[in-house]
Coordinates of C-alpha atoms in Angstrom, one line a residue:
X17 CA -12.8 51.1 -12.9
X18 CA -15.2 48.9 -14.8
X19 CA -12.5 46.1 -15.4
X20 CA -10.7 46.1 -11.9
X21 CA -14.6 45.6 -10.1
X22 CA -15.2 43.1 -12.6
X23 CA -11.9 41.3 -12.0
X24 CA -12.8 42.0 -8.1
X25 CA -16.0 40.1 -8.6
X26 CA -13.9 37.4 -10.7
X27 CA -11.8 36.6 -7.7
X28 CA -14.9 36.6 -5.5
X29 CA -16.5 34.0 -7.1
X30 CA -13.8 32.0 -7.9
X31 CA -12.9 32.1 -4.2
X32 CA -16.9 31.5 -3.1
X33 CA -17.3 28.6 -5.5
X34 CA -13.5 27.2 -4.2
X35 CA -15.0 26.7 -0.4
X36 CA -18.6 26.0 -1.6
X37 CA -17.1 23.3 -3.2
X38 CA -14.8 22.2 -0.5
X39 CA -17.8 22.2 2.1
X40 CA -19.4 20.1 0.1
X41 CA -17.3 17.3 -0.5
X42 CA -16.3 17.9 3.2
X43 CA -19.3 16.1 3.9
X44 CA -18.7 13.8 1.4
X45 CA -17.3 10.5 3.2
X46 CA -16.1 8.5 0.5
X47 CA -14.4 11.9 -1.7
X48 CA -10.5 10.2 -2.7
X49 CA -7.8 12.2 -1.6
X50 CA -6.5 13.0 -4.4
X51 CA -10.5 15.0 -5.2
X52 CA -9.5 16.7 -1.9
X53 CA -6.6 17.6 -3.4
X54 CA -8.4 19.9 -6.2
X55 CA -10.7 20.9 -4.6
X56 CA -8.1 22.6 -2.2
X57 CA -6.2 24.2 -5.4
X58 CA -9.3 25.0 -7.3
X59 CA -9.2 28.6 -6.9
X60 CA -5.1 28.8 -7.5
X61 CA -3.8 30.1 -10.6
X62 CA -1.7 27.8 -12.5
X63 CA 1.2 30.2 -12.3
X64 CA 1.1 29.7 -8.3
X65 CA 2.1 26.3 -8.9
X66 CA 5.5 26.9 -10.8
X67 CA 9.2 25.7 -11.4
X68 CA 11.9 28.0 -10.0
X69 CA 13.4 30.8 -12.3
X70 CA 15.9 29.2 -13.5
X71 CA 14.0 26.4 -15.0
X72 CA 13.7 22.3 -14.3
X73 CA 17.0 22.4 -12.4
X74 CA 16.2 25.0 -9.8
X75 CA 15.2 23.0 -6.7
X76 CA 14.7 25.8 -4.5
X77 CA 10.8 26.0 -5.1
X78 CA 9.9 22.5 -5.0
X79 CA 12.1 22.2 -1.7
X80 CA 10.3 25.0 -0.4
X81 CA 6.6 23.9 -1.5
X82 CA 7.5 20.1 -0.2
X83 CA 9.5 20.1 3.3
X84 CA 6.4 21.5 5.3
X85 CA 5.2 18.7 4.4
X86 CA 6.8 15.9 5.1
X87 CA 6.6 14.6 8.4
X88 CA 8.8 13.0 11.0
X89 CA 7.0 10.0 12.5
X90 CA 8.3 8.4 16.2
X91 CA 7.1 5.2 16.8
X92 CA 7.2 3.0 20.3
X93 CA 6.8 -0.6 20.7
X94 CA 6.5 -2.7 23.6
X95 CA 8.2 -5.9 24.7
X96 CA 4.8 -7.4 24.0
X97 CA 4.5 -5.7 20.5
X98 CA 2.5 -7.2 17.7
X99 CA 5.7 -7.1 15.6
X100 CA 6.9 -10.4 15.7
X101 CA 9.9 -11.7 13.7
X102 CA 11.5 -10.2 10.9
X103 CA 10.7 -8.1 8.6
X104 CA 11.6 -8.9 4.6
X105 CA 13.7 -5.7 5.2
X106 CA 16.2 -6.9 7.7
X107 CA 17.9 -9.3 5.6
X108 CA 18.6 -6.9 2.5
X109 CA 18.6 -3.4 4.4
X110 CA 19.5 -4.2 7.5
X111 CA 18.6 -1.1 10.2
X112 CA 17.5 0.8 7.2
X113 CA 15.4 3.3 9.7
X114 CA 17.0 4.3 13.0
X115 CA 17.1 1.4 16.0
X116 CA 15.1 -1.1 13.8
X117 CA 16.6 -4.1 14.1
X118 CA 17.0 -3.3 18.0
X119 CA 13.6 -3.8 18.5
X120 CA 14.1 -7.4 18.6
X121 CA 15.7 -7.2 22.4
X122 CA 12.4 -7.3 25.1
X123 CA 12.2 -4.1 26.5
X124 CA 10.2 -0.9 24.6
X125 CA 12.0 0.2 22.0
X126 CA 11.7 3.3 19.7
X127 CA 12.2 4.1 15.9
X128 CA 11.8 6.8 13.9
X129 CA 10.5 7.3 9.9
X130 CA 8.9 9.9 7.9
X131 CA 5.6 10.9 6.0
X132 CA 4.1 12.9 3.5
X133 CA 1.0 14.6 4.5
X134 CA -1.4 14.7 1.3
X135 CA -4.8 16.9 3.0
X136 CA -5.0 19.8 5.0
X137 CA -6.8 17.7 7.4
X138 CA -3.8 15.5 8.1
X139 CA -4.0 12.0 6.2
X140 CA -0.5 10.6 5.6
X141 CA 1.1 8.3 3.6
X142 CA 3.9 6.2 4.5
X143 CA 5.4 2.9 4.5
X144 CA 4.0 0.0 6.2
X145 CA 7.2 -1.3 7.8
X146 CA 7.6 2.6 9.5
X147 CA 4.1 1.8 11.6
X148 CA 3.8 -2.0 11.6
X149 CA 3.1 -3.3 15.0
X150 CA 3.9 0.6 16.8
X151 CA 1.7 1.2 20.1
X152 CA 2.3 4.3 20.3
X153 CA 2.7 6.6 16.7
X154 CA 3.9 10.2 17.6
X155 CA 3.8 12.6 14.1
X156 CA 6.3 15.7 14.1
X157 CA 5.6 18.2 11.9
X158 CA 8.1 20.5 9.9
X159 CA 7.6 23.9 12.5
X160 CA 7.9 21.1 15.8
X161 CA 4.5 20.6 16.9
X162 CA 3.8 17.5 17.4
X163 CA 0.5 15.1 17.2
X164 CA -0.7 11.7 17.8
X165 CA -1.1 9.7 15.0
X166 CA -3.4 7.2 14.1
X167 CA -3.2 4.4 11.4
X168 CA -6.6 4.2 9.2
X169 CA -5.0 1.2 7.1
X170 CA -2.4 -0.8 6.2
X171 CA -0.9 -2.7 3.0
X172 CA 2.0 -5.0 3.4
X173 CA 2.1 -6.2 -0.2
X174 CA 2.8 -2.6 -1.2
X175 CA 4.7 -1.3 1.9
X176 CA 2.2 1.6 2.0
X177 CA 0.1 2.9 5.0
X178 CA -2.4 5.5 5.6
X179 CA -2.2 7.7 9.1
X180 CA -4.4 10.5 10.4
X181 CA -3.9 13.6 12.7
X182 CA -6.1 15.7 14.2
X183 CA -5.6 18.7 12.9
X184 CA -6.9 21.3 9.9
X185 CA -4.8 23.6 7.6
X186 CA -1.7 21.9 7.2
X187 CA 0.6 22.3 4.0
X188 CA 0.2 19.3 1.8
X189 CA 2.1 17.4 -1.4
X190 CA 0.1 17.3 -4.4
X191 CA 0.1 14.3 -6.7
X192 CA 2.1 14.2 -9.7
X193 CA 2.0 11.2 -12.1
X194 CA 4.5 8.4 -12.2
X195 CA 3.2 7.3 -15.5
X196 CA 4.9 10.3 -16.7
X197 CA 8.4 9.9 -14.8
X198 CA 11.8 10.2 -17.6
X199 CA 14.9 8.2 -16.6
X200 CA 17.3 10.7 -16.0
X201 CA 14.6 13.3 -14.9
X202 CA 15.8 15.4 -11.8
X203 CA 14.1 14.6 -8.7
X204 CA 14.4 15.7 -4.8
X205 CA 14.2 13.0 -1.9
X206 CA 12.8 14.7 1.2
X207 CA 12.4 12.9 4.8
X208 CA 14.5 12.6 8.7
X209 CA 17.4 10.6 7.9
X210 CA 19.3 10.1 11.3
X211 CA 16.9 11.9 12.7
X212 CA 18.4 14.8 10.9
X213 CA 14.9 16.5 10.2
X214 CA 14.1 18.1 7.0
X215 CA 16.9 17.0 5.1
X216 CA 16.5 17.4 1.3
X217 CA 18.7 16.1 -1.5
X218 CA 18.7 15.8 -5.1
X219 CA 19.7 13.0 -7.8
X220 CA 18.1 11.5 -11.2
X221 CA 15.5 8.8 -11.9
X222 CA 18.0 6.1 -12.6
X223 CA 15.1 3.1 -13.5
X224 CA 11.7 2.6 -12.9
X225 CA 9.4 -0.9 -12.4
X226 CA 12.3 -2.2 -10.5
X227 CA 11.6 -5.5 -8.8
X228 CA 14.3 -5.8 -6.0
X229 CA 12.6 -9.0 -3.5
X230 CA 12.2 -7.6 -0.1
X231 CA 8.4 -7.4 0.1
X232 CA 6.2 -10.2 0.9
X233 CA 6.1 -13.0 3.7
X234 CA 7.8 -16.0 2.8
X235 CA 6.5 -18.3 5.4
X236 CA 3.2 -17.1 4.1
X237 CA 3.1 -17.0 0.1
X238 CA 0.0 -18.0 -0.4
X239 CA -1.4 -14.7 1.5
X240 CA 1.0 -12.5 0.4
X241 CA 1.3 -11.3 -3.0
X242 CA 3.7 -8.1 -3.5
X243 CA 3.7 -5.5 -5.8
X244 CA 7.2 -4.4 -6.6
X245 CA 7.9 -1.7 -9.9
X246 CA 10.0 0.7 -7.7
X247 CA 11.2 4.3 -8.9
X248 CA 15.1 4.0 -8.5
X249 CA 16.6 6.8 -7.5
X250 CA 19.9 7.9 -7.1
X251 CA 18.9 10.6 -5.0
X252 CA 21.1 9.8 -1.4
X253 CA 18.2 8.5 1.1
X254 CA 19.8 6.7 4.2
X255 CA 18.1 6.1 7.4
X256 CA 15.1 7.6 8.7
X257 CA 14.0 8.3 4.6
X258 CA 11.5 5.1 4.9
X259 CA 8.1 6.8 4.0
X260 CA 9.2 10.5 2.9
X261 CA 8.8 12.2 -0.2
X262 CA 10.3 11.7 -3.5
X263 CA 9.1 14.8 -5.8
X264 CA 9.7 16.0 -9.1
X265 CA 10.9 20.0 -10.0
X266 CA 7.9 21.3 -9.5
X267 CA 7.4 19.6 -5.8
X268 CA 4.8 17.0 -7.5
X269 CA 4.8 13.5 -5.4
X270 CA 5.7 10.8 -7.5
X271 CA 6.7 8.2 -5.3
X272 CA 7.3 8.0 -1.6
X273 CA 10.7 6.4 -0.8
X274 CA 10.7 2.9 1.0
X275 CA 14.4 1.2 0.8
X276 CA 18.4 1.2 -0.1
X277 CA 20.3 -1.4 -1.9
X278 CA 23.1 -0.9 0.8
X279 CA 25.7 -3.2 2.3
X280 CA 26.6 -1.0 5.4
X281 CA 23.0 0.4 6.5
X282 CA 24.0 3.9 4.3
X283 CA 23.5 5.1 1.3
X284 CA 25.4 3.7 -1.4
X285 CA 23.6 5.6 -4.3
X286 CA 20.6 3.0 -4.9
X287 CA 17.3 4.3 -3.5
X288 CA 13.8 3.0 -4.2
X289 CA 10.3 4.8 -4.1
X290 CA 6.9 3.4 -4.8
X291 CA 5.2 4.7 -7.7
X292 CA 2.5 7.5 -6.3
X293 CA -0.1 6.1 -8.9
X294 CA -0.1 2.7 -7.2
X295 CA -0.1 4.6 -3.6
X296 CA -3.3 6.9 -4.9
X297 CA -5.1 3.8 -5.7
X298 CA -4.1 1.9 -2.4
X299 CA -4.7 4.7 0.4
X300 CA -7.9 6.1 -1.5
X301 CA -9.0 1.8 -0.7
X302 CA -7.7 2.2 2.9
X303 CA -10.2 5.2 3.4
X304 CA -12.9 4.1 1.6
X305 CA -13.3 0.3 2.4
X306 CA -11.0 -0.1 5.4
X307 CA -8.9 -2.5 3.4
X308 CA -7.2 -3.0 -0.2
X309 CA -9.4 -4.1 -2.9
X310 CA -7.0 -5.3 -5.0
X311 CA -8.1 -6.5 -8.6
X312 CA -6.5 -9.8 -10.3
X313 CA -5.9 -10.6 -13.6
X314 CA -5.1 -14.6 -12.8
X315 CA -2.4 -15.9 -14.2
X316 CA 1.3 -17.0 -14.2
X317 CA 3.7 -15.4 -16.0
X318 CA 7.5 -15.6 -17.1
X319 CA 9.8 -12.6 -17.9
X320 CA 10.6 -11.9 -21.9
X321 CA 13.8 -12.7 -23.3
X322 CA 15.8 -13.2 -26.1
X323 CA 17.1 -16.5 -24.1
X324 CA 13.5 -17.0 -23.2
X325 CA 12.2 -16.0 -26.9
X326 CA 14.5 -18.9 -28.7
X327 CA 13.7 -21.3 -25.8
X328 CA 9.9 -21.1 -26.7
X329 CA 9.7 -20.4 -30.2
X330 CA 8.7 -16.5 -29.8
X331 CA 9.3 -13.9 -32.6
X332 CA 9.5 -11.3 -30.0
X333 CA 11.3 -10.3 -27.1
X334 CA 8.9 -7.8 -26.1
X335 CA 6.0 -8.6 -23.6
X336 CA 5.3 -10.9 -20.6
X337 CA 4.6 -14.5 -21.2
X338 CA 1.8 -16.0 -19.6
X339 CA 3.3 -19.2 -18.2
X340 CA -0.3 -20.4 -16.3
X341 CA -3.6 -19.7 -17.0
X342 CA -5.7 -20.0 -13.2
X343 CA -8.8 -21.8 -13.6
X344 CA -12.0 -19.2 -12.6
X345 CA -9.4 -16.4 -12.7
X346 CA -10.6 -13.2 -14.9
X347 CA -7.9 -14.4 -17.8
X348 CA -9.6 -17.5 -17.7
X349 CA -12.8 -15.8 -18.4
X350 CA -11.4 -13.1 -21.1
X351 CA -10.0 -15.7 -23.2
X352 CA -6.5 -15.2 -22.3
X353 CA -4.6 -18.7 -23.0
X354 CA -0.6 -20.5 -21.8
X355 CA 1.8 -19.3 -24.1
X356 CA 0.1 -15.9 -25.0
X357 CA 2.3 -12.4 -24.6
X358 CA 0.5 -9.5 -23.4
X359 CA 2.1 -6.6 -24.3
X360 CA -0.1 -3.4 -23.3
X361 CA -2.4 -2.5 -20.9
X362 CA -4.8 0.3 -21.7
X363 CA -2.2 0.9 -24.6
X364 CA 0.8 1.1 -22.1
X365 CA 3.4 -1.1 -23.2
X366 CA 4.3 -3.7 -21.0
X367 CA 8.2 -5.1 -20.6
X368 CA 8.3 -6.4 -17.3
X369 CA 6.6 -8.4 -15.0
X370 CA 6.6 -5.9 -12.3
X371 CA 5.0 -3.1 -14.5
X372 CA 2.1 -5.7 -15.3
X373 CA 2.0 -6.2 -11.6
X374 CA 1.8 -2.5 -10.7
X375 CA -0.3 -1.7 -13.3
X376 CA -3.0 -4.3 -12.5
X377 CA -2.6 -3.2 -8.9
X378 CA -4.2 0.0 -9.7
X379 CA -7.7 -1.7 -10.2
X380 CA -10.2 -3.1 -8.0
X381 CA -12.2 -6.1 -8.6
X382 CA -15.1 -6.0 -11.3
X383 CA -13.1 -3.1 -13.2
X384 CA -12.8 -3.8 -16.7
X385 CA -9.1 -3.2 -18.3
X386 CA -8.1 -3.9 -22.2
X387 CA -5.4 -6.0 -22.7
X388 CA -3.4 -6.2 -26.4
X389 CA -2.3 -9.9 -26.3
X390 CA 0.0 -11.4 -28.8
X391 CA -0.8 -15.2 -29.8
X392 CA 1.5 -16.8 -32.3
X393 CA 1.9 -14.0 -35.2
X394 CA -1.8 -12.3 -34.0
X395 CA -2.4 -9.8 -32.2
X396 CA -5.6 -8.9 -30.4
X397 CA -7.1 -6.9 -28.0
X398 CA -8.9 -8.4 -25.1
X399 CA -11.6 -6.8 -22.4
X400 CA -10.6 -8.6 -19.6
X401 CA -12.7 -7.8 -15.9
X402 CA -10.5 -8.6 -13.1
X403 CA -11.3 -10.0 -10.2
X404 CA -10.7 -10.4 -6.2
X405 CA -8.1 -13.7 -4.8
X406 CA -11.2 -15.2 -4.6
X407 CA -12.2 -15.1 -7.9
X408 CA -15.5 -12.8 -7.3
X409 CA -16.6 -8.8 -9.0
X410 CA -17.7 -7.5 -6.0
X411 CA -16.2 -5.6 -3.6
X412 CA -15.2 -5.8 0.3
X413 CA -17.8 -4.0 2.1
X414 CA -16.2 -1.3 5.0
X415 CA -18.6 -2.7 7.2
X416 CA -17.0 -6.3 7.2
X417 CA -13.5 -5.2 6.9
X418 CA -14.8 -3.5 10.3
X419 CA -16.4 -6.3 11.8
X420 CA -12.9 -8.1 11.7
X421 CA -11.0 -5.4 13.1
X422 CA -13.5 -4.8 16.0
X423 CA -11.7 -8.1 17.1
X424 CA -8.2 -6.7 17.7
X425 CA -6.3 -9.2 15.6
X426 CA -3.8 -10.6 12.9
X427 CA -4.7 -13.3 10.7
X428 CA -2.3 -16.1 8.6
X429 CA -4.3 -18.8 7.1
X430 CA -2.4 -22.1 7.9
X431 CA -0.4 -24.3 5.1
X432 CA -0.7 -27.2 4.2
X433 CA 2.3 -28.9 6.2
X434 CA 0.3 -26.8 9.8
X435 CA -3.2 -28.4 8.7
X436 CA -1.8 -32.1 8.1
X437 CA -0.4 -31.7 11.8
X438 CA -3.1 -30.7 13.5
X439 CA -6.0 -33.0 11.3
X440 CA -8.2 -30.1 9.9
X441 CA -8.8 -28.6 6.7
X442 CA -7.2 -25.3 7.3
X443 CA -8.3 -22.3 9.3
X444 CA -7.0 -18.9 10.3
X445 CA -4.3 -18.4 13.0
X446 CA -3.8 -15.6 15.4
X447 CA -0.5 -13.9 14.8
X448 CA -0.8 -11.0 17.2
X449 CA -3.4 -9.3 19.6
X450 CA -4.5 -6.2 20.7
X451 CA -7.1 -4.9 22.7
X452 CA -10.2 -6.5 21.1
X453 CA -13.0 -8.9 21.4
X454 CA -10.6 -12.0 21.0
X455 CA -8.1 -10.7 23.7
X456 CA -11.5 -9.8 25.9
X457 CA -12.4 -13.5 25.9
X458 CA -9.5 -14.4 26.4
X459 CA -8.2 -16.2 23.7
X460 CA -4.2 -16.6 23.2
X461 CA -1.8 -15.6 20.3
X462 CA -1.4 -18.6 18.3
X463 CA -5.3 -20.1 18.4
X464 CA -6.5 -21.9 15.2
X465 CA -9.9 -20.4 14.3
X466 CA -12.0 -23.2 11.9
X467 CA -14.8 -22.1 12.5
X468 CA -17.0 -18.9 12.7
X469 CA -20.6 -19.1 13.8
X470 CA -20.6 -22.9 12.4
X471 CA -19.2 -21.6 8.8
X472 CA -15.2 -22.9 8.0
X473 CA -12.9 -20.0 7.4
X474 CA -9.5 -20.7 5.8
X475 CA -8.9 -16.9 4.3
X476 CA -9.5 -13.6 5.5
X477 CA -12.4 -12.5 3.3
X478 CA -13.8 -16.0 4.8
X479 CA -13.5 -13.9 8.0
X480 CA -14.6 -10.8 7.5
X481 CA -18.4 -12.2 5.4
X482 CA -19.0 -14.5 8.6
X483 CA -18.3 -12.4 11.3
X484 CA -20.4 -9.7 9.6
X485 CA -23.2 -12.2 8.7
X486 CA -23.3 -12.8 12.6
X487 CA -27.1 -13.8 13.8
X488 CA -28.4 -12.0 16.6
X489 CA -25.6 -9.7 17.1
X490 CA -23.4 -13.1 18.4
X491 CA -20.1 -14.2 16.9
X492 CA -19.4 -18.2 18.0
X493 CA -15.5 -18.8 16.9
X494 CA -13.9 -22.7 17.4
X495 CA -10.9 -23.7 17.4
X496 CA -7.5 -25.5 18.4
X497 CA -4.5 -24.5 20.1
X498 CA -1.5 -25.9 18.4
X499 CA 0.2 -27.4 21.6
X500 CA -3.1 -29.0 22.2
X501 CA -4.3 -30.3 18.9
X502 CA -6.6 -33.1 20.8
X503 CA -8.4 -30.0 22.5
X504 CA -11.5 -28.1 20.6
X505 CA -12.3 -24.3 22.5
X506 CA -14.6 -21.9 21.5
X507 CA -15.7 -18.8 22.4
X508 CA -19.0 -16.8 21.8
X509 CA -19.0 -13.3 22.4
X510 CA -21.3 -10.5 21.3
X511 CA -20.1 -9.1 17.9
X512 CA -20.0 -5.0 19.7
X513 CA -18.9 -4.5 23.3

């Protein structure tokens, strides 16, 4: 009797400090969502969260633990939509999720996608291109009810977004590690192909840090700078997969699946997921700050080769060469000279230039990362503090992220060709509206901003410090139209309406 109360009050207080514990960091505004996570499985027993009985090629428990989950996500866009052009998709997957390339005609059009709910209280990650430019975001879950969704951030560099639903209690994915993902592991692909929903399948890892080319704007390099070290999979994902769930045995999320290497539109057994470690990092950013902080390491580098080894006198094959070292960059700073190989991160060995990429991607400005670089036949390790595009430590502050977002707009800083035409030193052009301050005043799709409250702006951090630095609560924006380069507008506003 004495060991069953005692086991009674065990439970009790394993169950009372679980929801003490969740109530507080329920207050808790900046709590990552992968802290929410263990918090929510803090009074499971480990044997709760198990591999079927027959072992790491039973899929029937991680199916069942994973597809209430994943979501199927409708989106609708006008003939006005903010999408505009194509996406770096449509050349290599062509109509990869349902009516995409459709939505190109003038009329509303509609498309479908999935997502992977990660909280009880309905955040959800998927991929960028699923959302991008949607007015309307409908989120379906697994039992057919069906919410609005709303989109707390985007990343285009990584193809990952973050969206939220109203609504408490739901089943949820929990993180696995990527790090940790074998080649030739077993792994289960979970989304709304064809708007078939639910649809599970199975296959192997088949590579991982895959750099394939489809991400990133290339009439806009300079602004865009991809991550790309996909998990390749030949699990069958078609259609409609863009954004669902790609989990290991025991229906841990390790990557959530965003594109085919197809020549028809259908699977053709090359699927690729991003690596949940790098989506941790990015949707924990787009809930705390509103936008990515995304940490640099500055420099240039050149894939490894035995080709590339001979060429340049190397006695290794192993490693990424560093081609250019950017002057202010944190390299710069740590020492880090053209011609050296660095060849671990935080004693990961590094191969590719992707897995450097995806690696670095995982920190923020002003965090500190050791580095083992190889210089001639010495090898050293090297404390290297990354920093922002810009150059600086510090971080993005939400409250300018959403200053700039208050204005109901899409930003491309111009090139150099756009600023010789029109006689300024660069600036920031509009490449879509909403409804916001800038569409309140009137101003136009395509305006030129140069200046904000007399300070020049030619990048969007430029942005976000001056219109947050506004004085008196006023925000005074000039500018050209392109068709009227002789013309100067401006427009001053209050900064909240």
């Amino acid at each position: 009797m004495k060991k069953t109360a005692l086991t009674l009050l065990t439970a009790c207080l394993g169950g009372v400090i679980a929801v003490g514990a969740y109530k507080a960091f329920e207050t808790k505004q900046d709590i990552s969502i992968e802290e929410k996570q263990k918090v929510q499985f803090a009074s499971l027993k480990e044997g709760q969260v198990s591999v079927g009985s027959a072992g790491d090629v039973d899929f029937t428990v991680a199916a069942a633990k994973v597809t209430p989950a994943v979501v199927h996500i409708k989106t609708t866009y006008s003939a006005n939509s903010a999408r505009s052009g194509a996406s770096p998709f449509d050349d290599m997957f062509d109509d990869f999720f349902g009516g995409r390339g459709q939505r190109r005609q003038r009329q509303p059009q509609q498309a479908s996608g999935s997502g992977v709910i990660v909280t009880a209280d309905g955040y959800i990650i998927t991929n960028n291109h699923v959302v991008e430019g949607a007015d309307q975001i409908e989120v379906v879950l697994n039992d057919k009810r069906s919410f609005k969704g709303k989109v707390i951030g985007t990343d285009p560099n990584t193809d990952l977004a973050l969206v939220k639903i109203d609504e408490k209690g739901l089943p949820f994915v929990p993180y696995g590690n990527s790090d940790n993902v074998r080649v030739g592991e077993w792994v289960l692909a979970v989304g709304n192909p064809f708007n078939l929903t639910s649809t599970v399948t199975a296959g192997i890892i088949s590579a991982k840090a895959r750099n394939i080319g489809i991400l990133g704007n290339p009439d806009d390099p300079e602004s865009s700078r991809p991550i790309e070290a996909f998990i390749q999979t030949d699990a069958a994902i078609n259609p409609g997969n863009s954004g669902g769930a790609l989990v290991n045995t025991r229906g841990e999320l390790i990557g959530i699946n965003a594109a085919i290497a197809s020549q028809t539109g259908a699977y053709e057994g090359y699927g690729f997921a991003i690596p949940v470690n790098l989506a941790k990092k990015v949707v924990d950013d787009l809930l705390g700050y509103g936008t990515v902080q995304r940490g640099y390491l500055g420099v240039e580098f050149n894939e490894n080769s035995s080709e590339f080894a001979k060429e340049k006198g190397l006695k290794t094959v192993n490693g990424v060469y560093v081609a250019n070292v950017l002057p202010g960059g944190a390299a710069e700073s740590a020492g880090i000279k053209t011609g050296d190989l660095i060849t671990k991160i935080e004693g990961a060995t590094i191969t590719t230039g992707s897995d450097l990429q995806e690696k670095i991607g995982r920190h923020r400005p002003g965090d500190a990362i050791n580095l083992t670089v190889l210089r001639g036949d010495n090898e050293r390790n090297v404390k290297v503090v990354l920093r922002s595009s810009e150059n600086k430590t510090s971080l993005v502050k939400k409250e300018n992220v959403e200053a700039l977002n208050a204005l109901g707009a899409t930003f491309s800083p111009l090139n150099e060709k756009q600023s010789k035409q029109l006689k300024i030193n660069g600036g920031m052009q509009i490449t879509s509206l909403k409804n916001g301050l800038l569409a309140q005043q009137g101003v136009e799709k395509g305006f030129v901003i140069i200046k904000v409250n007399g300070k020049s702006v030619t990048s969007e951090s430029d942005l976000k410090y001056a219109i947050a630095n506004s004085r008196n609560g006023m925000i005074t924006i000039e500018g050209v139209y392109p068709e009227e380069p002789s013309s100067r507008y401006s427009y001053s506003f209050p900064a909240k309406q």
